[in-house]
Tab-separated table of C-alpha atoms in Angstrom:
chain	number	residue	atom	x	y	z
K	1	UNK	CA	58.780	12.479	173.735
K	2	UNK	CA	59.494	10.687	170.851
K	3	UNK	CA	55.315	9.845	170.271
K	4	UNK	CA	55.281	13.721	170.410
K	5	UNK	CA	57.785	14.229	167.829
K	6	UNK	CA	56.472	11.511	165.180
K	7	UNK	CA	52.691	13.312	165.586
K	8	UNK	CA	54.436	16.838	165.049
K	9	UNK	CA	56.181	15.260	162.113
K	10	UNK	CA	53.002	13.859	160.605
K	11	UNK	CA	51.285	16.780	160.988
K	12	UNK	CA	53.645	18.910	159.122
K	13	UNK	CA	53.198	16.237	156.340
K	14	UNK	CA	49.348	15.942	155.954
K	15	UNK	CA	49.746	20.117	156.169
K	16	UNK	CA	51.900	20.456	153.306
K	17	UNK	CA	50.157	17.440	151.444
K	18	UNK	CA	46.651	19.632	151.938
K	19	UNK	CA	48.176	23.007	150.835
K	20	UNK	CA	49.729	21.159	147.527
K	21	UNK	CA	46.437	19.423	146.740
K	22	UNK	CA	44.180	22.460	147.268
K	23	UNK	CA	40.408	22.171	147.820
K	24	UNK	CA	39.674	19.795	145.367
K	25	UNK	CA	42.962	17.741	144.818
K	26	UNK	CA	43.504	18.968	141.375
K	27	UNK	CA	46.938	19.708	139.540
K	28	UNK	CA	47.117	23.428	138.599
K	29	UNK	CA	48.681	24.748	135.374
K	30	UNK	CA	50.987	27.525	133.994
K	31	UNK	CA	50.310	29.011	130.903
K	32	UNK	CA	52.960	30.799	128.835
K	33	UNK	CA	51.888	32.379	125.474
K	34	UNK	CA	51.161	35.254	123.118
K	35	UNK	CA	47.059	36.960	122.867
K	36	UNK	CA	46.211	33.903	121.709
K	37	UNK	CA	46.400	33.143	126.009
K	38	UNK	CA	46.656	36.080	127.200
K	39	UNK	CA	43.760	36.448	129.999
K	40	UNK	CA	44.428	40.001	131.369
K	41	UNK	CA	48.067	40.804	131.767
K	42	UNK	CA	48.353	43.229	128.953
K	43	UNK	CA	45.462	45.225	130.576
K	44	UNK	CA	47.668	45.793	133.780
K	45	UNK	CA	50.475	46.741	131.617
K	46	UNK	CA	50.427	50.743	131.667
K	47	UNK	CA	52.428	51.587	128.253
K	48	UNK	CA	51.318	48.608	125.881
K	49	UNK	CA	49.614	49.484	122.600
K	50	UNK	CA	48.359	45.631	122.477
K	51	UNK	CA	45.327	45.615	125.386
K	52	UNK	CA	42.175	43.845	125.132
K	53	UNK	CA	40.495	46.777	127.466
K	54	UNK	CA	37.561	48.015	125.353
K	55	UNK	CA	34.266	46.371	123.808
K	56	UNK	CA	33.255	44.233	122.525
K	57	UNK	CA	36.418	41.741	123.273
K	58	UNK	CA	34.844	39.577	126.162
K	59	UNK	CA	31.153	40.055	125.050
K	60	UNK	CA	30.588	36.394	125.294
K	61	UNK	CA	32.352	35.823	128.329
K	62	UNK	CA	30.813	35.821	131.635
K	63	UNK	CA	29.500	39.090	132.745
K	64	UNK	CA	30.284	40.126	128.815
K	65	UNK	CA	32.795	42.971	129.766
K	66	UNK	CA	36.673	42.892	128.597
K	67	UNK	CA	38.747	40.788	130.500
K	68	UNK	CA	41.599	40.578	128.235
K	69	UNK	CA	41.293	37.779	126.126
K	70	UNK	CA	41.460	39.147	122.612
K	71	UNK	CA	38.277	37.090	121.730
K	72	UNK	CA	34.993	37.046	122.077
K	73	UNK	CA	34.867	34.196	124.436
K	74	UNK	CA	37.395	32.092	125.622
K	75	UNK	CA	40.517	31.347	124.794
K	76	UNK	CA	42.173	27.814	123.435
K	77	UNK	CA	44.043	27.177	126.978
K	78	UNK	CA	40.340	28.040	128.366
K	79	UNK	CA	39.091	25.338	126.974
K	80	UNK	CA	41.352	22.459	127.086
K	81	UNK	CA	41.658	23.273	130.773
K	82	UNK	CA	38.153	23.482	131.340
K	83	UNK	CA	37.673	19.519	129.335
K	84	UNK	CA	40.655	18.049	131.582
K	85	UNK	CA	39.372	18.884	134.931
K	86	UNK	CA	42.144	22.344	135.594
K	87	UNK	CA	41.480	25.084	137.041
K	88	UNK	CA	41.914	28.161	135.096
K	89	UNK	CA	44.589	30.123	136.078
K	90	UNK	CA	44.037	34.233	136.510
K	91	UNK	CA	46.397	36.655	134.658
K	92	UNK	CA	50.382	37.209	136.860
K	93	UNK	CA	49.277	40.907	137.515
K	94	UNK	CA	46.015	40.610	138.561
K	95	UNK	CA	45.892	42.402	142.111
K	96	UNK	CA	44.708	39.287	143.924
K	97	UNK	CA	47.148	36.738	143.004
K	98	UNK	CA	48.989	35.268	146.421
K	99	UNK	CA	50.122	32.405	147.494
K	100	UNK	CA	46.928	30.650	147.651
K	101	UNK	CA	45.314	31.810	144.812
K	102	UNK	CA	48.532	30.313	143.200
K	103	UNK	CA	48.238	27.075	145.356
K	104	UNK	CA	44.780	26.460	143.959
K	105	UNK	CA	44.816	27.941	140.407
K	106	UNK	CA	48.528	27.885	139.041
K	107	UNK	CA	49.024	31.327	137.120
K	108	UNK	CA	48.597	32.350	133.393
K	109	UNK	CA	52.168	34.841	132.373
K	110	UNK	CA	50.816	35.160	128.808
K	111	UNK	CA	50.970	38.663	127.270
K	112	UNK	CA	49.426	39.856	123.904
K	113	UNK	CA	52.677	40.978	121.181
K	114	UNK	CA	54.817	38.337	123.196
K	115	UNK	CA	57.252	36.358	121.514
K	116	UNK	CA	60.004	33.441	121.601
K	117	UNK	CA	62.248	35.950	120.912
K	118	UNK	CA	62.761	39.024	123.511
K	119	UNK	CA	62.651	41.406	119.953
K	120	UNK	CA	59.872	40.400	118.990
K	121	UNK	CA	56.436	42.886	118.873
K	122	UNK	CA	58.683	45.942	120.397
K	123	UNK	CA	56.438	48.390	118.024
K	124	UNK	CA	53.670	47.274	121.140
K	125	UNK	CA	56.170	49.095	123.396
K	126	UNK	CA	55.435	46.821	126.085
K	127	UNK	CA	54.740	43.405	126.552
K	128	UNK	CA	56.005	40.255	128.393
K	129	UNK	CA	58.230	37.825	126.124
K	130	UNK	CA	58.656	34.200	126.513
K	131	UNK	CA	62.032	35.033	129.185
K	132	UNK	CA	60.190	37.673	130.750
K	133	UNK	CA	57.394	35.090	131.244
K	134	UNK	CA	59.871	32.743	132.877
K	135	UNK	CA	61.778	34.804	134.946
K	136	UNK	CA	58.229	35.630	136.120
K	137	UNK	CA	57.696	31.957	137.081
K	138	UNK	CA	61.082	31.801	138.367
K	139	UNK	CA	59.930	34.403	140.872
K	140	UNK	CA	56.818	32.684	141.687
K	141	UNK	CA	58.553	29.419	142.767
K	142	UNK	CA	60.613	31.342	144.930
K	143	UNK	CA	57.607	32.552	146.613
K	144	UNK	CA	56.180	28.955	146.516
K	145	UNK	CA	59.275	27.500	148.295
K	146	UNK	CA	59.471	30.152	151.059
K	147	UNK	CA	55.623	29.273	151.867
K	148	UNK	CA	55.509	25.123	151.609
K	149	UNK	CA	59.960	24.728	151.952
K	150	UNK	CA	61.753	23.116	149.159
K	151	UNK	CA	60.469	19.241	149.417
K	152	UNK	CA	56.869	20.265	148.937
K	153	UNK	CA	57.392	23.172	146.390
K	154	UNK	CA	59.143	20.483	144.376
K	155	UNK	CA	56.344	18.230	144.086
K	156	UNK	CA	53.797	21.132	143.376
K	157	UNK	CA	55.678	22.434	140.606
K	158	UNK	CA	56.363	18.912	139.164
K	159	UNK	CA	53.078	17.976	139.380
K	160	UNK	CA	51.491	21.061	137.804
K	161	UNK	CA	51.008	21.089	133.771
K	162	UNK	CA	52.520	23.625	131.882
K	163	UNK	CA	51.427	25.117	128.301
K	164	UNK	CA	53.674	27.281	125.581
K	165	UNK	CA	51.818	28.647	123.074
K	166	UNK	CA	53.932	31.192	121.537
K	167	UNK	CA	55.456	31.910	117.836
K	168	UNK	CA	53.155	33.494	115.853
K	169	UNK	CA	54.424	36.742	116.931
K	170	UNK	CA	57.964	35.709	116.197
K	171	UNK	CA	56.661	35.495	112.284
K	172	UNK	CA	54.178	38.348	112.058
K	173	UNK	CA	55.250	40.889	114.256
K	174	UNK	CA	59.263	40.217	113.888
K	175	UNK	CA	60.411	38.125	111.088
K	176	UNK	CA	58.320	39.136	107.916
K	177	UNK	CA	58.017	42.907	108.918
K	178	UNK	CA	60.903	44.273	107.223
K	179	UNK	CA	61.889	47.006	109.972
K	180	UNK	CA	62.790	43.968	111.802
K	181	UNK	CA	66.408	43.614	111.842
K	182	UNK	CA	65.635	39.719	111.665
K	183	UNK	CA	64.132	40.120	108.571
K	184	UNK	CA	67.431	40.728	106.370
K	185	UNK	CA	69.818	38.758	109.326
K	186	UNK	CA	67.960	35.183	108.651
K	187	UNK	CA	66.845	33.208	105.575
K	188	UNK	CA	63.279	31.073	106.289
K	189	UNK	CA	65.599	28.349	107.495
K	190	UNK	CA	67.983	29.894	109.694
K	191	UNK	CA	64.933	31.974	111.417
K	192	UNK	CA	63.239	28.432	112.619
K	193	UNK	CA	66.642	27.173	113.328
K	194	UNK	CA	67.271	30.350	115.824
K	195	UNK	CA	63.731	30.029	117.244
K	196	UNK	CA	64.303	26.364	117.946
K	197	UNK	CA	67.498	27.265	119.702
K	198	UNK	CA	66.078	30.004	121.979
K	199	UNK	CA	63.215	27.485	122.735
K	200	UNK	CA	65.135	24.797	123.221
K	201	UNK	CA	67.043	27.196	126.080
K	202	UNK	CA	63.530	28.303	127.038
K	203	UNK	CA	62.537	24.830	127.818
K	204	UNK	CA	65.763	23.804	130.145
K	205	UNK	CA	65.107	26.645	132.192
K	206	UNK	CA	61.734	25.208	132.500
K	207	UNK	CA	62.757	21.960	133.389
K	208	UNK	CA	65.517	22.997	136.048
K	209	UNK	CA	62.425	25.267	137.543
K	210	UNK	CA	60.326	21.919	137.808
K	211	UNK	CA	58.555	21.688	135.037
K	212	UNK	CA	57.941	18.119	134.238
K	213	UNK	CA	54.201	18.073	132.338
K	214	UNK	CA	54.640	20.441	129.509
K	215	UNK	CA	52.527	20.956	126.383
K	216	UNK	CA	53.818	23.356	123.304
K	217	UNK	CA	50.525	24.554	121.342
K	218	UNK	CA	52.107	24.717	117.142
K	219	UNK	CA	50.887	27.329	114.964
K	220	UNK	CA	48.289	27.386	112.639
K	221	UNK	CA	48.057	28.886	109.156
K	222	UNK	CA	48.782	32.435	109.911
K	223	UNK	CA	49.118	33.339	106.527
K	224	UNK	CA	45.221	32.936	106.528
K	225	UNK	CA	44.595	35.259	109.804
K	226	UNK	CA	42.166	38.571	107.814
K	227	UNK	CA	45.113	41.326	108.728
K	228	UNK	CA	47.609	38.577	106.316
K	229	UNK	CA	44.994	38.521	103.650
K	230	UNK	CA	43.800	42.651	103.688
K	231	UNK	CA	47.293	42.994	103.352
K	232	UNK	CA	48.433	40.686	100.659
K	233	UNK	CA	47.482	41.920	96.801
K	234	UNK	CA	44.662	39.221	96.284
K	235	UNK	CA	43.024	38.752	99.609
K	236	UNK	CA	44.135	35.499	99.810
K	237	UNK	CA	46.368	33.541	102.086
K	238	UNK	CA	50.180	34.338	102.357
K	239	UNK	CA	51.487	31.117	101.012
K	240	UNK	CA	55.053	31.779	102.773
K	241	UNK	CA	53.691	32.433	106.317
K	242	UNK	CA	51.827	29.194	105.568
K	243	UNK	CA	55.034	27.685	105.187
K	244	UNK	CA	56.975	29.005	107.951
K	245	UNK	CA	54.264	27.937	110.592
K	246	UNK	CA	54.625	24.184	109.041
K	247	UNK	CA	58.499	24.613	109.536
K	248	UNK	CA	58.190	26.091	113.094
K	249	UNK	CA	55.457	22.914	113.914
K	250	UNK	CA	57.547	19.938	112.302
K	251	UNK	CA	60.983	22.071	114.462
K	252	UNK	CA	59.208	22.213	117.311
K	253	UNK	CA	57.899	18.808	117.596
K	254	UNK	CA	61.294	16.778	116.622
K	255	UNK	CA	62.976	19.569	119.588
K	256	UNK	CA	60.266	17.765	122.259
K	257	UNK	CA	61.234	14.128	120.727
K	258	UNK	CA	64.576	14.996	121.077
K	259	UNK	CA	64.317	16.529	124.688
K	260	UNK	CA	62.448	14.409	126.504
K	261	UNK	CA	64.247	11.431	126.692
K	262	UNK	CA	67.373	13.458	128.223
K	263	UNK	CA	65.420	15.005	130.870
K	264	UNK	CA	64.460	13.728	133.989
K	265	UNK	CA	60.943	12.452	134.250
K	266	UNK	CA	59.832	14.866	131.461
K	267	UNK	CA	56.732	14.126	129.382
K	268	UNK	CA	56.592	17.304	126.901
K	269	UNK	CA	54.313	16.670	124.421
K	270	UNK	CA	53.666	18.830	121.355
K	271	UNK	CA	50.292	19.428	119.651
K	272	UNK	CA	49.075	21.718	116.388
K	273	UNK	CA	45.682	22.314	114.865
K	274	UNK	CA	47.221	23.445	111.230
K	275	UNK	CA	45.494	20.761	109.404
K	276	UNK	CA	42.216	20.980	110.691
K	277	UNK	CA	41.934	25.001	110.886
K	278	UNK	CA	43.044	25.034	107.557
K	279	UNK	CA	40.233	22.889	106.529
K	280	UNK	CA	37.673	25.071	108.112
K	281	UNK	CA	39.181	27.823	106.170
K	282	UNK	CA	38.670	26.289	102.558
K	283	UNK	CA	35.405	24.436	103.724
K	284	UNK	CA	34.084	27.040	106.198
K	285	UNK	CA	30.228	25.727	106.249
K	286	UNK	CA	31.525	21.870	106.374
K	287	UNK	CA	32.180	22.769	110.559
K	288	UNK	CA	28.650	25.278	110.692
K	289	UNK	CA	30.677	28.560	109.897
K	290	UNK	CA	29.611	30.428	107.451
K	291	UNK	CA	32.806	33.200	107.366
K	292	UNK	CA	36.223	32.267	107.501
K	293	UNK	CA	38.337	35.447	106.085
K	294	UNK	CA	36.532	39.007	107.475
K	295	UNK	CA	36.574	39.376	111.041
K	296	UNK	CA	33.378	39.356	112.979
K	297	UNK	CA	34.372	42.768	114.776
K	298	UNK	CA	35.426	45.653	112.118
K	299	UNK	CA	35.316	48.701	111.361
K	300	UNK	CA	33.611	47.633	107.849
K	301	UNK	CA	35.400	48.841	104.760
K	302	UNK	CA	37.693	50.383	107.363
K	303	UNK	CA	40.572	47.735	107.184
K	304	UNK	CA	42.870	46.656	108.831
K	305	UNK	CA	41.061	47.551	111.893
K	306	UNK	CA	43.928	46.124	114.422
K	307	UNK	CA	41.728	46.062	116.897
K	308	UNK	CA	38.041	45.949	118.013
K	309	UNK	CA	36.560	49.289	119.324
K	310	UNK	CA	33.242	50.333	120.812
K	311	UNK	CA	33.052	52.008	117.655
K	312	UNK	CA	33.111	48.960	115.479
K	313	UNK	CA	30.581	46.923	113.846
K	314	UNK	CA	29.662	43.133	115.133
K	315	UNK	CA	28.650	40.316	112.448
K	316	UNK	CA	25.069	38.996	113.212
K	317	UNK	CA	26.021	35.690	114.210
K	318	UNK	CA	29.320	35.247	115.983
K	319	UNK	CA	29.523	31.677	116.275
K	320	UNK	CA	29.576	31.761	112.493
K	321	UNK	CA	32.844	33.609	111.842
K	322	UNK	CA	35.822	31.774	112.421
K	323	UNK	CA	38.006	35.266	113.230
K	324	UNK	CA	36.968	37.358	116.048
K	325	UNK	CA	39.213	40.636	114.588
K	326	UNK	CA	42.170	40.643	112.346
K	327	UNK	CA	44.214	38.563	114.343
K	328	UNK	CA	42.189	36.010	116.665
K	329	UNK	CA	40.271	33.521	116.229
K	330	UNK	CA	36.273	33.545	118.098
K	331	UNK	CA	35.096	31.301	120.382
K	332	UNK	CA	33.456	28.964	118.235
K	333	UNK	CA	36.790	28.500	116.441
K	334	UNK	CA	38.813	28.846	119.561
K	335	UNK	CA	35.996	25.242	120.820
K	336	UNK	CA	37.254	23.671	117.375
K	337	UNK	CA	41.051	24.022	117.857
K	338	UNK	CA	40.849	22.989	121.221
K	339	UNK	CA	39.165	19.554	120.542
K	340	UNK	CA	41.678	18.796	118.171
K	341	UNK	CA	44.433	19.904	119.879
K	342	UNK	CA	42.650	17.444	123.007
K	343	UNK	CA	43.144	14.333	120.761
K	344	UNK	CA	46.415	15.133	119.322
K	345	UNK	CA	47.737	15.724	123.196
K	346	UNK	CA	45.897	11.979	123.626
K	347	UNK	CA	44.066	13.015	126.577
K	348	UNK	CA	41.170	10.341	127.332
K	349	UNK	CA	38.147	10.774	129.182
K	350	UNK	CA	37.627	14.591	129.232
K	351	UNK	CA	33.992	16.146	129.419
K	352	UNK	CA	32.714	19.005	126.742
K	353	UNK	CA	33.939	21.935	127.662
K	354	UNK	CA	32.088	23.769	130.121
K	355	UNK	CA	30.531	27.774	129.299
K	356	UNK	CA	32.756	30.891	130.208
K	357	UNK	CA	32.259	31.891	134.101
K	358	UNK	CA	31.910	35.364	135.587
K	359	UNK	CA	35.843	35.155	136.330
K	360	UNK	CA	38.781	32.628	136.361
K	361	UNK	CA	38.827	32.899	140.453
K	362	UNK	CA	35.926	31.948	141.724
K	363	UNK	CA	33.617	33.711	143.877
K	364	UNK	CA	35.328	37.054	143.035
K	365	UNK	CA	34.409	39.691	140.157
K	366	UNK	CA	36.096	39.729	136.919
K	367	UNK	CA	39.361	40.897	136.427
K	368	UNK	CA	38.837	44.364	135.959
C-alpha cells in the first residue's frame, strides 16, 4: 500500500516536472510592451486605430504578410529571444492560445499605443496599457494554477523571464501632446517622477504574480523617430524628447537597483540602446545604413504618413533605412538594438539571431 502510494506520488511529480519543462526544457517568457513588441494583439482588437493589419508591415517576415509587428521584420523582443535560446511567445488574443501553447511558449500582452500610464494613447481608442497587460497575466496564472496546482505554477512562473518595454508612448502620445491633460499637470521632472511611481507599482504586482527574471527595455532617442522630426520646424531631432527618454532611462534603472535587493529572489535587470542608436543616427553609413531620418515605407512628400498602406511607396533597400515608418524602427535596426541591448543585459554565450519563421507557434499558419 504504501509502495503504491510513493509510485502515485512520484508520478504526479515527474508529470508536473514534464508539463513545466515543455518539449524541449526551455524557460518561456512574457513580454509586456508598446508596438515596439506588439506581435498581433492590436489586430484582434476590433475598435483600435493603431493595427499593423495591412501591407507592407510584415513583408520580411515569414510568409511576408502582416502579422502585427509594426516593422518590416521582427521585432527587438524577437530577437533577443531568438539569441538566448526562448521561444517566442504568440500575441494574448490569438485564437489558439491554451494552456499548452502557454506551457511551451509563455505569451506576448504587448499592444501598439500602450502605455505606463492607463491615459496614455486614448486618441487610438483602444489599446491594452501596461495594467491592462497585467491584469491579463494575472488571469493567465490563474489558468496556469488550476491546470499544474499552486506548487508547480509557482515554479513555472518564477522560472519564466519577463520583458517591459514600454514608455515611449507615455512621452509621445501623452505627455508632449498638449490635449493631454498631463501635459499642463506635470513639469519634465514630476512626469518621470509619476511614471517611476506607477512602474514601480507595476513591478510589485509583478513580483507578487511570480515574476522573478525581469528585464525593462529603456528608451531610445525618440526625439529622432521621422514623425518627431516632420513635425519639428527644422527636421531635426526634438532636443527635449531627447532629454526626457535619458531621464526616464537613468529613473528607471536606479528604480531596478533600488528594487531588487528588497524583493525576494528578484534579478530585474535594466537595459537601453540610447547611446548606440543615437550613433547610428549621426553616423548612419558607419553601421551599413545609408538612411536614418525618412522612413522606408511613405507616402513620399505625403508626410506624416502614420502608418504604412498598400498604397505607399517602399525604399529600394530596406536593410538600409534605419526607420521602417514614422514611428518604428526596421529590422536591420531592430538586429542592431538587440545586440546591444544582449551585452548590456550581460547575457553570455548566445548564437546570432536566427531569420523570421512562418509564425511564432510552430507548425501552425501565421497569425492571421
Amino acid at each position: 500500500m504504501k509502495f503504491e502510494i510513493a509510485l502515485s506520488l512520484l508520478l504526479v511529480v515527474l508529470v508536473r516536472i514534464t508539463i513545466i519543462q515543455g518539449c524541449d526544457g526551455k524557460a518561456v517568457q512574457f513580454i509586456f510592451g508598446d508596438s515596439l513588441s506588439d506581435n498581433g494583439n492590436n489586430n484582434r482588437l476590433s475598435m483600435t486605430l493603431a493595427k499593423a493589419n495591412l501591407p507592407y508591415y510584415g513583408i520580411d517576415f515569414g510568409n511576408g504578410l502582416p502579422n502585427g509587428r509594426f516593422t518590416n521584420g521582427r521585432t527587438v523582443a524577437d530577437i533577443i529571444g531568438d539569441s538566448t535560446g526562448l521561444p517566442r511567445p504568440p500575441a494574448f488574443l490569438d485564437p489558439s492560445i491554451n494552456e499548452d501553447v502557454i506551457l511551451e511558449n509563455g505569451v506576448n500582452y504587448a499592444s501598439g499605443g500602450g502605455g505606463i500610464l492607463n491615459e496614455t494613447g486614448t486618441y487610438f481608442i483602444q489599446r491594452l496599457s501596461l495594467w491592462k497587460q497585467i491584469e491579463l497575466f494575472h488571469g493567465t496564472t490563474e489558468l496556469i494554477t488550476k491546470k499544474l496546482g499552486k506548487q508547480a505554477s509557482d515554479e513555472f512562473f518564477q522560472e519564466a523571464r519577463y520583458v517591459i518595454a514600454l514608455g515611449s508612448n507615455d512621452f509621445i502620445n501623452n505627455y508632449l501632446m498638449p490635449v493631454y491633460r498631463d501635459s499642463w499637470s506635470y513639469n519634465d521632472e514630476t512626469f518621470v517622477e509619476y511614471l517611476m511611481e506607477t512602474l514601480e507599482k507595476q513591478l510589485l504586482v509583478l513580483h507578487k504574480l511570480g515574476a522573478r527574471k525581469l528585464m525593462v527595455f529603456g528608451l531610445g532617442p525618440m526625439g529622432c523617430i521621422p514623425l518627431q522630426r516632420v513635425l519639428s520646424t527644422t527636421g531635426k531631432c526634438q532636443d527635449r524628447a531627447n532629454k526626457l527618454a535619458l531621464s526616464f532611462n537613468k529613473a528607471a534603472n536606479n528604480l531596478l537597483i533600488s528594487l531588487e535587493p528588497k524583493l525576494t529572489d528578484a534579478s530585474f535587470k535594466f537595459g537601453d540602446a540610447y547611446d548606440v542608436v543615437d550613433d547610428v543616427i549621426r553616423n548612419p553609413y558607419k553601421y551599413g545604413f545609408t538612411n536614418a531620418d525618412k522612413p522606408c515605407c511613405s507616402l513620399g512628400r505625403i508626410r506624416p504618413a502614420l502608418t504604412c498602406t498598400p498604397a505607399s511607396t517602399l525604399c529600394g533597400d530596406r536593410t538600409k533605412y534605419v526607420f521602417w515608418d514614422e514611428y518604428h524602427p526596421s529590422d536591420s535596426a531592430n538586429e542592431l538594438i538587440a545586440k546591444e541591448l544582449i551585452k548590456k543585459f550581460g547575457f553570455t554565450g548566445v548564437g546570432s539571431p536566427s531569420p523570421a519563421p512562418e509564425s511564432d507557434i510552430a507548425p501552425s499558419p501565421s497569425n492571421d
